[in-house]
Tab-separated table of C-alpha atoms and ligand atoms in Angstrom:
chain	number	residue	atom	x	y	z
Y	1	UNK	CA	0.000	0.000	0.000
Y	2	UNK	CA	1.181	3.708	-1.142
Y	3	UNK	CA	0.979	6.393	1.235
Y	4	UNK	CA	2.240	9.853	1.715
Y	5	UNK	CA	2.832	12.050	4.914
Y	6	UNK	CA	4.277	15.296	5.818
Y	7	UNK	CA	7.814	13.876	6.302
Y	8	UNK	CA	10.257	13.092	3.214
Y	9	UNK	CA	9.726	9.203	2.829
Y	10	UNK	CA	7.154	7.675	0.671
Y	11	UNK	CA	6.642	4.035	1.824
Y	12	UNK	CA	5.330	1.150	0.361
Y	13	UNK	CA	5.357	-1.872	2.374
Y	14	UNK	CA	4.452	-4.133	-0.620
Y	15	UNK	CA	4.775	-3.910	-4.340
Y	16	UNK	CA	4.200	-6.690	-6.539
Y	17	UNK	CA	6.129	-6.368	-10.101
Y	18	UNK	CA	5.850	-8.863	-12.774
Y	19	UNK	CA	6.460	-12.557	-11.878
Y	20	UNK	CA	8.264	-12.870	-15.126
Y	21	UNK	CA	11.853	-11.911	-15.438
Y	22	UNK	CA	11.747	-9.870	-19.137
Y	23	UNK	CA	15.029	-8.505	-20.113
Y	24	UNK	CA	14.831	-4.872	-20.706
Y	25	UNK	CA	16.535	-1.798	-20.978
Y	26	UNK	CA	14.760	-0.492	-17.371
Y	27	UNK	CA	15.312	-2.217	-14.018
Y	28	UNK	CA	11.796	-3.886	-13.498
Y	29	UNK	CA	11.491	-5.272	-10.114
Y	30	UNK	CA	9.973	-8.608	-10.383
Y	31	UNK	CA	8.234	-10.568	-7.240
Y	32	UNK	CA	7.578	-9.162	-4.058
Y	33	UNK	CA	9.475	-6.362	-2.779
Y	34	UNK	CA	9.468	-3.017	-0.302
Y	35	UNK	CA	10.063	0.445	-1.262
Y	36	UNK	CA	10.957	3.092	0.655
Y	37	UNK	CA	11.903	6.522	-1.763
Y	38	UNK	CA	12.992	10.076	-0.401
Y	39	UNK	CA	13.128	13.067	-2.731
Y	40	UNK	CA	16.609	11.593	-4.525
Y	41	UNK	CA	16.593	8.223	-4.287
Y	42	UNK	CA	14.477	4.749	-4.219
Y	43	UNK	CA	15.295	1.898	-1.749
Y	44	UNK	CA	14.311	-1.523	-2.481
Y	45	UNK	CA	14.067	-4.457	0.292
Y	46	UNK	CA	13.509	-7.756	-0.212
Y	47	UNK	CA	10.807	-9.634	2.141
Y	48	UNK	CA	13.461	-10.306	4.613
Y	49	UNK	CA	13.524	-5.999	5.043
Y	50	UNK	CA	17.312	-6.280	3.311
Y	51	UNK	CA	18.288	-3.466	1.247
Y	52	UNK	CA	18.867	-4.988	-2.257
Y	53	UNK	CA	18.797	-1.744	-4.909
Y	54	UNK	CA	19.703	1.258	-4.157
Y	55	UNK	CA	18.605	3.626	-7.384
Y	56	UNK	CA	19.326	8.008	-7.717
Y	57	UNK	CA	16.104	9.769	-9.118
Y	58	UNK	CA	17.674	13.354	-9.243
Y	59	UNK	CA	18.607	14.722	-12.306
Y	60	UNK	CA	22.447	14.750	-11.413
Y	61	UNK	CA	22.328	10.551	-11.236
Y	62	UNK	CA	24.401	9.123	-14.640
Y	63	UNK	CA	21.118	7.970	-16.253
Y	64	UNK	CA	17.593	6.777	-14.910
Y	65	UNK	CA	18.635	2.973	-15.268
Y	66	UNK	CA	21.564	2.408	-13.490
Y	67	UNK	CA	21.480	1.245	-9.514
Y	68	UNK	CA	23.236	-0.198	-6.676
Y	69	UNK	CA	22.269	-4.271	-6.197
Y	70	UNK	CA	23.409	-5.995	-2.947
Y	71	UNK	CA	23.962	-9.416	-3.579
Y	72	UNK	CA	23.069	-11.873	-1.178
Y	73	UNK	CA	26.827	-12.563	-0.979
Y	74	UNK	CA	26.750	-8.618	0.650
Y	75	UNK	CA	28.683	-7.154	-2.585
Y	76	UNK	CA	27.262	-3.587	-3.874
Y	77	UNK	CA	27.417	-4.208	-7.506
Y	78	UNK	CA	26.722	-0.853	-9.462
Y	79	UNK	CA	24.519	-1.973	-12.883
Y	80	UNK	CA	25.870	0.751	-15.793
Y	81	UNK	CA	24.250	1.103	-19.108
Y	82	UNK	CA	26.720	2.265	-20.680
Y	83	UNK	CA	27.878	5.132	-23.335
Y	84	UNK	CA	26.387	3.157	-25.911
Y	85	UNK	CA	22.307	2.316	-26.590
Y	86	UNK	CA	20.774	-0.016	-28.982
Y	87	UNK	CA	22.509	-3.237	-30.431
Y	88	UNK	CA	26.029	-1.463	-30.493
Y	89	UNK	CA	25.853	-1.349	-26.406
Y	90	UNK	CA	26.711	-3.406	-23.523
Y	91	UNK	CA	23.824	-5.575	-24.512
Y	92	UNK	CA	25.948	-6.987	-27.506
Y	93	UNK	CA	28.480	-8.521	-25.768
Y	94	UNK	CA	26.463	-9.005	-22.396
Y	95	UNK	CA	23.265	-10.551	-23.538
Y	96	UNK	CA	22.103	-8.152	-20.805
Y	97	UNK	CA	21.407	-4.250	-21.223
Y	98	UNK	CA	23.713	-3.260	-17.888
Y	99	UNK	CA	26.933	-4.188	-17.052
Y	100	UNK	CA	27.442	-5.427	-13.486
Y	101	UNK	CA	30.539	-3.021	-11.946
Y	102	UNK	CA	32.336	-5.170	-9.380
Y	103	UNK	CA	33.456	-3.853	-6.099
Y	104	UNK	CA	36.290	-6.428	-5.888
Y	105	UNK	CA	39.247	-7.732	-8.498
Y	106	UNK	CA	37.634	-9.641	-11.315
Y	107	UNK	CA	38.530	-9.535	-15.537
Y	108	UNK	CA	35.957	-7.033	-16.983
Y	109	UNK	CA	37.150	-5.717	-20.561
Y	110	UNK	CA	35.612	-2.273	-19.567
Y	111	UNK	CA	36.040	-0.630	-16.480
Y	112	UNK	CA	33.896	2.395	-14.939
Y	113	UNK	CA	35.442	4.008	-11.598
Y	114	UNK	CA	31.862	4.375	-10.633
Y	115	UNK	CA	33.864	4.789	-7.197
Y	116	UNK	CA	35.326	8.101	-7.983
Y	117	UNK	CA	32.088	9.751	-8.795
Y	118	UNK	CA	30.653	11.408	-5.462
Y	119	UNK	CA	27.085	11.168	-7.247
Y	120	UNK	CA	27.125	7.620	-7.484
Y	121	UNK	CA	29.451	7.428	-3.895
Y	122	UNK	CA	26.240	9.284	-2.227
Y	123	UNK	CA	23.785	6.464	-2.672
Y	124	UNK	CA	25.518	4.284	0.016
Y	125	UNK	CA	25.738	6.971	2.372
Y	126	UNK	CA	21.967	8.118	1.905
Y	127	UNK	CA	21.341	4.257	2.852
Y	128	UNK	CA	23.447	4.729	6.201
Y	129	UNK	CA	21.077	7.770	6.919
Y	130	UNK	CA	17.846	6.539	5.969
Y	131	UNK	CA	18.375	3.793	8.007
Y	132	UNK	CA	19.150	6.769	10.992
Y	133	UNK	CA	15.896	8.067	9.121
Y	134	UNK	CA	14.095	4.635	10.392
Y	135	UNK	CA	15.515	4.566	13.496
Y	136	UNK	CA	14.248	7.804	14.507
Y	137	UNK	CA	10.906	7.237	12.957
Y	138	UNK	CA	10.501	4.119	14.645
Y	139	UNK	CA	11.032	5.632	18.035
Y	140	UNK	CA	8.913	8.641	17.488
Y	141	UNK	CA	5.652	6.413	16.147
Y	142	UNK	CA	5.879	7.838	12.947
Y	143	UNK	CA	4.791	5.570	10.070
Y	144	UNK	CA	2.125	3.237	11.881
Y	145	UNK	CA	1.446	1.333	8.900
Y	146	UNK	CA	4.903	0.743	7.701
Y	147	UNK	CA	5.747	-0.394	11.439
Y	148	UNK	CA	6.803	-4.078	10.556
Y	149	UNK	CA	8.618	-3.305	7.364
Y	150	UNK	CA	10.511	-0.879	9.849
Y	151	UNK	CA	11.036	-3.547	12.633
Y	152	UNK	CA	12.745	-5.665	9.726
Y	153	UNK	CA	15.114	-2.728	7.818
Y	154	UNK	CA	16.159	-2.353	11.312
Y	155	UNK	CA	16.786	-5.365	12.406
Y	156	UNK	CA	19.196	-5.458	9.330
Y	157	UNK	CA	22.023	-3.303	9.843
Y	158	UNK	CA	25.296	-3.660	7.912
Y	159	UNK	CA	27.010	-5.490	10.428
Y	160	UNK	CA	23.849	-8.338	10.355
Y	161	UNK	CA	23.973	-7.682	6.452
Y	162	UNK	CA	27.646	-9.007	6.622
Y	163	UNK	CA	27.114	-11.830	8.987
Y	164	UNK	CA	23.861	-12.947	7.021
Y	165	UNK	CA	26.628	-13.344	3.935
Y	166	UNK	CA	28.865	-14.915	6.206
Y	167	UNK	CA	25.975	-17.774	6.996
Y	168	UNK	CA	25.415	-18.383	3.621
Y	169	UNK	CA	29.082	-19.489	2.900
Y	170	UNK	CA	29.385	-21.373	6.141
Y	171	UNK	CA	25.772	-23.678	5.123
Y	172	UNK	CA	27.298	-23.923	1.629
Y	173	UNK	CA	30.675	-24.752	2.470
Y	174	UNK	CA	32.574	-21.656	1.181
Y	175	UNK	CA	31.859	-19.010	-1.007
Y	176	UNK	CA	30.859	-19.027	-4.154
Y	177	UNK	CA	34.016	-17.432	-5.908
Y	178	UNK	CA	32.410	-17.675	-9.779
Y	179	UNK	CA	28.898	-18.216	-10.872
Y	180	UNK	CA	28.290	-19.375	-14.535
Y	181	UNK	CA	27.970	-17.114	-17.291
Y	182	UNK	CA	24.325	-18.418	-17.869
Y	183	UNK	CA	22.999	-17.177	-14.063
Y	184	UNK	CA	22.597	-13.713	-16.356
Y	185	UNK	CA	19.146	-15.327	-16.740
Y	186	UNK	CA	17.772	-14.549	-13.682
Y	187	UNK	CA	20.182	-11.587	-12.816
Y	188	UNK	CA	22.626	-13.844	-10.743
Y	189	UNK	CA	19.826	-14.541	-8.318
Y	190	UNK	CA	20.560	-17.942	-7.851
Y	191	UNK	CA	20.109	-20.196	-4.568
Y	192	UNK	CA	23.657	-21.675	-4.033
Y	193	UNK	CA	23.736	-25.295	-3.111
Y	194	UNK	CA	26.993	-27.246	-3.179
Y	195	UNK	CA	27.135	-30.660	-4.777
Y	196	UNK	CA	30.587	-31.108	-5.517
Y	197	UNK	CA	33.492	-29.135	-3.518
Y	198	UNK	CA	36.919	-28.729	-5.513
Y	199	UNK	CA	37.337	-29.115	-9.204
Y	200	UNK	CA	39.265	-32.023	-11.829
Y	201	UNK	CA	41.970	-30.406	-12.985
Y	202	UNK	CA	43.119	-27.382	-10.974
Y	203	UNK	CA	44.262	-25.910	-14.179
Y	204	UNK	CA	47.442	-23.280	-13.649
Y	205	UNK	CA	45.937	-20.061	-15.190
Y	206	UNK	CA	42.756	-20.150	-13.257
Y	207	UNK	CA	42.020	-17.395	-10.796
Y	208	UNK	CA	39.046	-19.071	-8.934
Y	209	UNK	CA	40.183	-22.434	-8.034
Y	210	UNK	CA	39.830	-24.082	-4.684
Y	211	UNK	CA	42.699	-25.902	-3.787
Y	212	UNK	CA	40.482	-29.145	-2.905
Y	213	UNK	CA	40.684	-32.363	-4.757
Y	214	UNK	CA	36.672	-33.228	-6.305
Y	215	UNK	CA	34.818	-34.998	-3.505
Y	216	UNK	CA	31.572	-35.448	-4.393
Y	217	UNK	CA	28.899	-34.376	-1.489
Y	218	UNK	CA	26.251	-37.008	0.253
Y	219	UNK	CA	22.943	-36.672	0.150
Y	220	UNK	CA	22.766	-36.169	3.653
Y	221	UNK	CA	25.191	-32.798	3.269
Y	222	UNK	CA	22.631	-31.571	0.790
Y	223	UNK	CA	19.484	-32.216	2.537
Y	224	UNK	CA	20.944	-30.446	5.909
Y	225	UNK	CA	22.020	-27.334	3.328
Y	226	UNK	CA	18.428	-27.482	1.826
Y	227	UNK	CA	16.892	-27.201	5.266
Y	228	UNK	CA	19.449	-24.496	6.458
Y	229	UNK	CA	19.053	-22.251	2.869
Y	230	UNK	CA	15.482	-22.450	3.601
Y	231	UNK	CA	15.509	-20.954	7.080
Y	232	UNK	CA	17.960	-18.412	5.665
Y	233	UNK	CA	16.014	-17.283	2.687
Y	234	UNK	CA	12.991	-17.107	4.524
Y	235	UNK	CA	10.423	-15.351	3.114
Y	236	UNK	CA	12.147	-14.097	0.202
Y	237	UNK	CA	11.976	-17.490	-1.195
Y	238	UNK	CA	9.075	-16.631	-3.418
Y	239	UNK	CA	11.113	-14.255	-5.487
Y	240	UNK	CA	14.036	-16.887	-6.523
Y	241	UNK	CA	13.456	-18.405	-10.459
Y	242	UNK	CA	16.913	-20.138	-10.185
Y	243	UNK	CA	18.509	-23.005	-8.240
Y	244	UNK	CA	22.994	-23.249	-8.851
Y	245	UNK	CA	23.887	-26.974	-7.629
Y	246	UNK	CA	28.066	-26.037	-7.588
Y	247	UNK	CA	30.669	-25.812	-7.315
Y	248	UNK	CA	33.228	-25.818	-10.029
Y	249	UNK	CA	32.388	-28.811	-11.883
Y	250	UNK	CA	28.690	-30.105	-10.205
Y	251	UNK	CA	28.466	-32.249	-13.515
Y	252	UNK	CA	30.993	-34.817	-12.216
Y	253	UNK	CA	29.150	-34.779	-8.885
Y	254	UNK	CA	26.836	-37.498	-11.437
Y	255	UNK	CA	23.003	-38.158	-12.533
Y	256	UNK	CA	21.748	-39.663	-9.617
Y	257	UNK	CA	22.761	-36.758	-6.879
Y	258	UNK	CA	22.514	-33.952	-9.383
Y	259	UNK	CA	18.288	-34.921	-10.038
Y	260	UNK	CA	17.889	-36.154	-5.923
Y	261	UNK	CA	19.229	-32.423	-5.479
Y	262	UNK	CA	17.078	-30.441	-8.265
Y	263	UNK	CA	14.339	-32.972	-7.030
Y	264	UNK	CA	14.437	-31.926	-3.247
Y	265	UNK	CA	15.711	-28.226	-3.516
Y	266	UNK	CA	12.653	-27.531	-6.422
Y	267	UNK	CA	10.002	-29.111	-3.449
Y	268	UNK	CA	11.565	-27.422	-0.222
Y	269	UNK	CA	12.288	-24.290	-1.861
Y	270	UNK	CA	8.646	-24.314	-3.428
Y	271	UNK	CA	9.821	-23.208	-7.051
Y	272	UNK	CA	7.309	-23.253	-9.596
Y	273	UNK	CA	6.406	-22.324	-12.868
Y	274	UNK	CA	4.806	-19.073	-13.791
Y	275	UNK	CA	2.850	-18.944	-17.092
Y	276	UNK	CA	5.664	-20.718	-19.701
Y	277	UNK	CA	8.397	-19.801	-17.785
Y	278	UNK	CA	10.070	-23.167	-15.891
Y	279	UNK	CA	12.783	-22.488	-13.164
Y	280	UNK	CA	16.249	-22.108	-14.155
Y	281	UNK	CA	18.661	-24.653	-13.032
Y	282	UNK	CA	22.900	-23.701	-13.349
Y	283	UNK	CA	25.736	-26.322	-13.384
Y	284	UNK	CA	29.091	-25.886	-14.648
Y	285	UNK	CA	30.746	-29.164	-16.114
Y	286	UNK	CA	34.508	-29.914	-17.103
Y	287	UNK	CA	35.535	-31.400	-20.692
Y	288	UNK	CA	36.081	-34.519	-18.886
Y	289	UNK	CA	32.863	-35.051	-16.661
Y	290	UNK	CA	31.070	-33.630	-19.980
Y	291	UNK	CA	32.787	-36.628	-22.232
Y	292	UNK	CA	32.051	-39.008	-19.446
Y	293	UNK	CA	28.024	-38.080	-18.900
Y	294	UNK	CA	25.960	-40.477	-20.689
Y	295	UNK	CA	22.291	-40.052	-22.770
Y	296	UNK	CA	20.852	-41.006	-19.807
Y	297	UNK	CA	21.817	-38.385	-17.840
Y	298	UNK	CA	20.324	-35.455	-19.962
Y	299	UNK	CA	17.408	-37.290	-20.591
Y	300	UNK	CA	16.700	-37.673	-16.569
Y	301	UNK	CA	17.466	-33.355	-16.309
Y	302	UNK	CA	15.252	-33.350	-19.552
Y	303	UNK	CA	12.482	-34.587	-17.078
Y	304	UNK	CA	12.684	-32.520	-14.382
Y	305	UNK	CA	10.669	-29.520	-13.453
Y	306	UNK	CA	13.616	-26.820	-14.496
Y	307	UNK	CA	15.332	-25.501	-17.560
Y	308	UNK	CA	19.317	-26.725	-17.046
Y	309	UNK	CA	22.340	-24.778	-18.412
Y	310	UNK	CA	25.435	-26.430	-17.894
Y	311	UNK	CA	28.475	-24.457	-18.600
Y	312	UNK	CA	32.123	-26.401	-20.194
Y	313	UNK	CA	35.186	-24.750	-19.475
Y	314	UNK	CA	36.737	-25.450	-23.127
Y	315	UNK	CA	38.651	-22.622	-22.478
Y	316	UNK	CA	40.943	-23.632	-26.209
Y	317	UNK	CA	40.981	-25.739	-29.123
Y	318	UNK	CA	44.683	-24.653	-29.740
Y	319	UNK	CA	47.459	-27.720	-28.337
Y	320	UNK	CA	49.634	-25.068	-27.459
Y	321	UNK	CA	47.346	-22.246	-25.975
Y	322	UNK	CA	46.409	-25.874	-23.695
Y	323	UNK	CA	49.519	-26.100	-22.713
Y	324	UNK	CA	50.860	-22.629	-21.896
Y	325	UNK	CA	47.850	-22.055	-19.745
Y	326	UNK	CA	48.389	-25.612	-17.971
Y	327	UNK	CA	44.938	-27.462	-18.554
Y	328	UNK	CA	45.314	-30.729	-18.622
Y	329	UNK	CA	43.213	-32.214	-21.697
Y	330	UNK	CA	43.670	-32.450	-25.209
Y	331	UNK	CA	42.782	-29.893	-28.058
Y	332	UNK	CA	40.809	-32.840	-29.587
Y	333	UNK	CA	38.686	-33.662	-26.475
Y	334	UNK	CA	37.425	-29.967	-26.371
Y	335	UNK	CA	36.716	-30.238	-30.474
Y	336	UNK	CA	34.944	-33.667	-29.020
Y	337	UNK	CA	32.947	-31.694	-26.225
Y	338	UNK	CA	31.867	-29.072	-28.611
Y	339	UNK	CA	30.517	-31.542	-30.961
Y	340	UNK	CA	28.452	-33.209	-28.239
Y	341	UNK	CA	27.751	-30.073	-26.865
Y	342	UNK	CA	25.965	-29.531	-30.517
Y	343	UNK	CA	24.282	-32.928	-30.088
Y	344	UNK	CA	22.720	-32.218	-26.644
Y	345	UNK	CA	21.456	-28.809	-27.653
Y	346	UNK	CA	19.928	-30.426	-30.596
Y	347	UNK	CA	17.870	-33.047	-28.717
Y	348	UNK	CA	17.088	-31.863	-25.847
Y	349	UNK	CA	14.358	-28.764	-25.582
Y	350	UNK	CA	14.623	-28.024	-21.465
Y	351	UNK	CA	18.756	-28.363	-21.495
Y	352	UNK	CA	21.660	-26.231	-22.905
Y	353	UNK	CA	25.042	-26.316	-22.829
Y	354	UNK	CA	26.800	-23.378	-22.935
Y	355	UNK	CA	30.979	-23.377	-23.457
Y	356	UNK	CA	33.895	-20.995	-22.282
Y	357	UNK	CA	36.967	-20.306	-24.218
Y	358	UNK	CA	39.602	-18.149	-22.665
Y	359	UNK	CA	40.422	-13.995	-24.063
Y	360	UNK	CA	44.187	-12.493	-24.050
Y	361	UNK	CA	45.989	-9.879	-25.725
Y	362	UNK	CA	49.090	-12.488	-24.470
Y	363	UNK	CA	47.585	-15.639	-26.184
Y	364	UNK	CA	48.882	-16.511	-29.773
Y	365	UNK	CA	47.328	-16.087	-32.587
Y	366	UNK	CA	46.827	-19.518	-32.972
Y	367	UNK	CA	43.691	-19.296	-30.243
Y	368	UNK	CA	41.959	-16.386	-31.649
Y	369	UNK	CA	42.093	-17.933	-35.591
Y	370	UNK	CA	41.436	-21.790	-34.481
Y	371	UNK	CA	38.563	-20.479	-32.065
Y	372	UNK	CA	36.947	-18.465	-34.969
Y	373	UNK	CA	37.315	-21.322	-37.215
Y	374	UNK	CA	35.405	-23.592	-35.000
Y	375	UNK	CA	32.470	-21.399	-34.529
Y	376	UNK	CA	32.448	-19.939	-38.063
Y	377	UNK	CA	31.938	-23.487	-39.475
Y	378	UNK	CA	30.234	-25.183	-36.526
Y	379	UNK	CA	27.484	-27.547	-37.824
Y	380	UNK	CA	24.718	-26.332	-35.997
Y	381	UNK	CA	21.213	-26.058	-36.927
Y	382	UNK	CA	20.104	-23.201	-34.658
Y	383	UNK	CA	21.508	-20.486	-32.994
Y	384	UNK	CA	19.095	-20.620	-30.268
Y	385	UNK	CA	21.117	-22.519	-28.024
Y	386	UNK	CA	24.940	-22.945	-27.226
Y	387	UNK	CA	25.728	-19.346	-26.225
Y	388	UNK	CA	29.892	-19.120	-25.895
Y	389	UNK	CA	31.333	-17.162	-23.685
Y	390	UNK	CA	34.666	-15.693	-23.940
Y	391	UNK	CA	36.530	-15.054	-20.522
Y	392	UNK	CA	39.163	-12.322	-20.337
Y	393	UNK	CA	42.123	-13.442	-18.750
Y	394	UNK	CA	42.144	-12.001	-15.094
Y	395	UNK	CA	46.055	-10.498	-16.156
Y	396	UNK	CA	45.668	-9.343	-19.663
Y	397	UNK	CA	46.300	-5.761	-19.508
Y	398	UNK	CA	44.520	-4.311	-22.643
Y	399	UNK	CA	41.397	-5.645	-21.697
Y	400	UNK	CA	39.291	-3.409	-23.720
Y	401	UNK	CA	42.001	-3.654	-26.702
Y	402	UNK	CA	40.126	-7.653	-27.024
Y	403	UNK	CA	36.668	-5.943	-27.702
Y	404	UNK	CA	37.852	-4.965	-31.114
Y	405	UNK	CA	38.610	-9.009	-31.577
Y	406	UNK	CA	35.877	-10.226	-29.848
Y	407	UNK	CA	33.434	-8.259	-32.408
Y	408	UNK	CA	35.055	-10.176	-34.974
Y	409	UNK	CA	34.652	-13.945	-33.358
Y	410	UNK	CA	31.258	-13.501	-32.915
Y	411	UNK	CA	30.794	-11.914	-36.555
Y	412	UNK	CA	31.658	-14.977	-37.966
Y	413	UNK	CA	30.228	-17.461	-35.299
Y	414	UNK	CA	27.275	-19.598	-36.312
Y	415	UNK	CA	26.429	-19.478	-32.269
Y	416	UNK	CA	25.763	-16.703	-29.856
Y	417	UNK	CA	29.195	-15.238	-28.462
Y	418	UNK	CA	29.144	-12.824	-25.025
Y	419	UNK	CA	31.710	-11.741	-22.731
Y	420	UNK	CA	32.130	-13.547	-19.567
Y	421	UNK	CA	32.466	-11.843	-16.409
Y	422	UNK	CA	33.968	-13.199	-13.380
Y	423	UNK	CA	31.040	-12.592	-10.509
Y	424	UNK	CA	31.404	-14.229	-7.186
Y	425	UNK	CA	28.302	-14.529	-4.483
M	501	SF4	S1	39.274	-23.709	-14.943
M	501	SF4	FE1	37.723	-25.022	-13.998
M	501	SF4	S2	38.716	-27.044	-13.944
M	501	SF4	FE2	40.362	-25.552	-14.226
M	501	SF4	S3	41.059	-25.058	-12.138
M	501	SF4	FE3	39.506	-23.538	-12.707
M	501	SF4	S4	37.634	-24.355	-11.841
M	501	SF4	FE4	39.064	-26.062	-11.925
């Protein structure tokens, strides 16, 4: 409900946007949220009372679409649009019309110091005083009918904001330090649940490795982090489209665990379908546990009640490009992968496979030419599915120098190309 009084804050304890995530050039909010907006800026809380957006409606802020996101990991992402609109903009080699700015080292091939403007710098310190706003409020009696949503801002300081993001990574395990490209889907708002901890290869260029060997989880381990995600989600539950069973390689974690997980985690965390849009479900997958997953397997995640991406790190179908960046499989098992990768697409309707390939102004030319020659003469039949991603090496210096050579991959490709960026929760 809307309402207005004397003082500066208009209130709304619930607003209900679309149930459908639509990508757009405007930041919808979709589900159930709270609002709370002063003269310059809209707050957004989830139905926990977290701040999640934080958006500037004066004419100084850079443009009308950009915002502040909190992850649940407690990160303030800044979402740019960009210099550029229409096709020629971020959304070309996003997917997505914003680019997420990271407050934290990652590999973006375009970087905005969104810090070192004191426009965008004044949104997080207009939080810090509307939540002295609140406080006073609260103890003066002001508000009556916004008195819960109050109760719950409150009770959600930054220091509980913090430790809230510090109980995620201790039900999960650790935290998530890269989520697959594909999570763009639902705007990275996935539910984390670990199947898997530690990867196959431990590959020598790769910045977001755990130093475990793979050991799969038991079911037991998931159904306790089920139960505890639950309790910590809480209410916002209802606003979450997309489940990530991790970590680094949940395809090797097998068919059987991977469907009792999607199974239990789609019934606890009461996912659903609204109108034709399923529930998203996120996997990443080596070459190896890729090769080694049987018909079987897709046609079981084919079954269940979600969509599944699973995301290969291919990373290179040059030997030496392999070698130099120390992953430990052969040129032709990722040409093998790919082709498979083809195959699924083909037959299944409710699963794609998406593939990374690696991005350097250090790699040799070899890469670049053998990678466009694989997806200029793929044999696909549709474009639809089988997005690539190329991933900027985290210490390539000329990042934005690859955009030039990026445009001209995914000229020539026969399948979707985007930019992968390195996003942790
Ligand atoms: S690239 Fe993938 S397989 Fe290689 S070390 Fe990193 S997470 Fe593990």
């Amino acid at each position: 409900m809307d309402f207005l009084q004397p003082q500066p804050l208009r209130i709304s304890v619930e607003k209900q946007g679309p149930d459908r995530l639509v990508k757009q050039r405007f930041p919808l909010r979709f589900g159930r949220y709270s609002e709370i907006r002063t003269r310059d800026f809209e707050f957004c809380f989830n139905l926990n009372g977290e701040i999640k957006t934080i958006r500037g409606l004066s004419p100084a802020w850079p443009h009308p679409a950009e915002q502040f996101k909190r992850t649940i990991g407690n990160d303030w992402v800044y979402y740019t649009v960009g210099d550029k609109s229409g096709d020629e903009g971020i959304v070309s080699w996003m997917g997505e019309y914003y680019l997420p700015c990271l407050p934290y080292p990652s590999n973006p091939v375009w970087e905005i110091k969104y810090f070192s403007n004191p426009v965008i710098m004044n949104a997080l310190a207009q939080w810090s005083q509307l939540f002295g706003n609140l406080y006073m409020a609260r103890s003066k009696g002001l508000y009556p009918h916004a008195k819960g949503l109050m109760e719950k801002i409150l009770s959600h300081d930054d220091q509980k904001l913090h430790s809230r993001a510090q109980k995620l990574h201790q039900i999960i395990g650790e935290r998530i330090s890269v989520l697959p490209p594909d999570t763009r889907h639902v705007d990275y708002d996935v539910i984390p649940l670990t199947l898997a901890d530690g990867c196959l290869y431990h590959c020598k260029f790769c910045c977001v490795k755990s130093e475990q060997n793979f050991k799969k989880r038991s079911q037991e381990s998931i159904r306790r982090q089920i139960e505890a995600l639950k309790v910590h989600f809480n209410a916002d539950l209802v606003n979450y489209q997309g489940l990530f069973l991790g970590n680094h390689d949940g395809l090797a974690a097998g068919k059987d665990l991977i469907c009792f997980a999607a199974r239990k985690a789609y019934d606890r965390f009461g996912f659903r379908q609204i109108k034709d849009q399923i529930p998203r479900l996120f996997l990443f997958g080596s070459v190896g546990s890729f090769l080694k997953s049987g018909r079987t397997l897709f046609e079981d995640l084919n079954r269940l009640p979600f969509f599944t991406h699973i995301n290969i790190g291919f990373e290179s179908v040059d030997p030496a490009t392999l070698t130099r960046i120390g992953k430990p499989i052969k040129a032709s098992q990722v040409r093998e992968a790919f082709e498979k990768m083809l195959e699924i697409n083909a037959g299944f309707d409710r699963v794609e496979i998406t593939g990374n390939f690696i991005a350097g102004d250090r790699l040799s030319p070899d890469h670049d030419d053998s990678l466009a020659d694989l997806l200029k003469n793929t044999g696909t039949k549709s474009s639809a599915k089988g997005a690539i991603y190329l991933s900027p090496l985290r210490d390539s210096p000329r990042k934005r120098e690859l955009l030039p050579r990026f445009y001209r991959i995914k000229e020539e490709s026969r399948l979707p190309v985007f930019i992968y960026l390195i996003q942790r929760l």
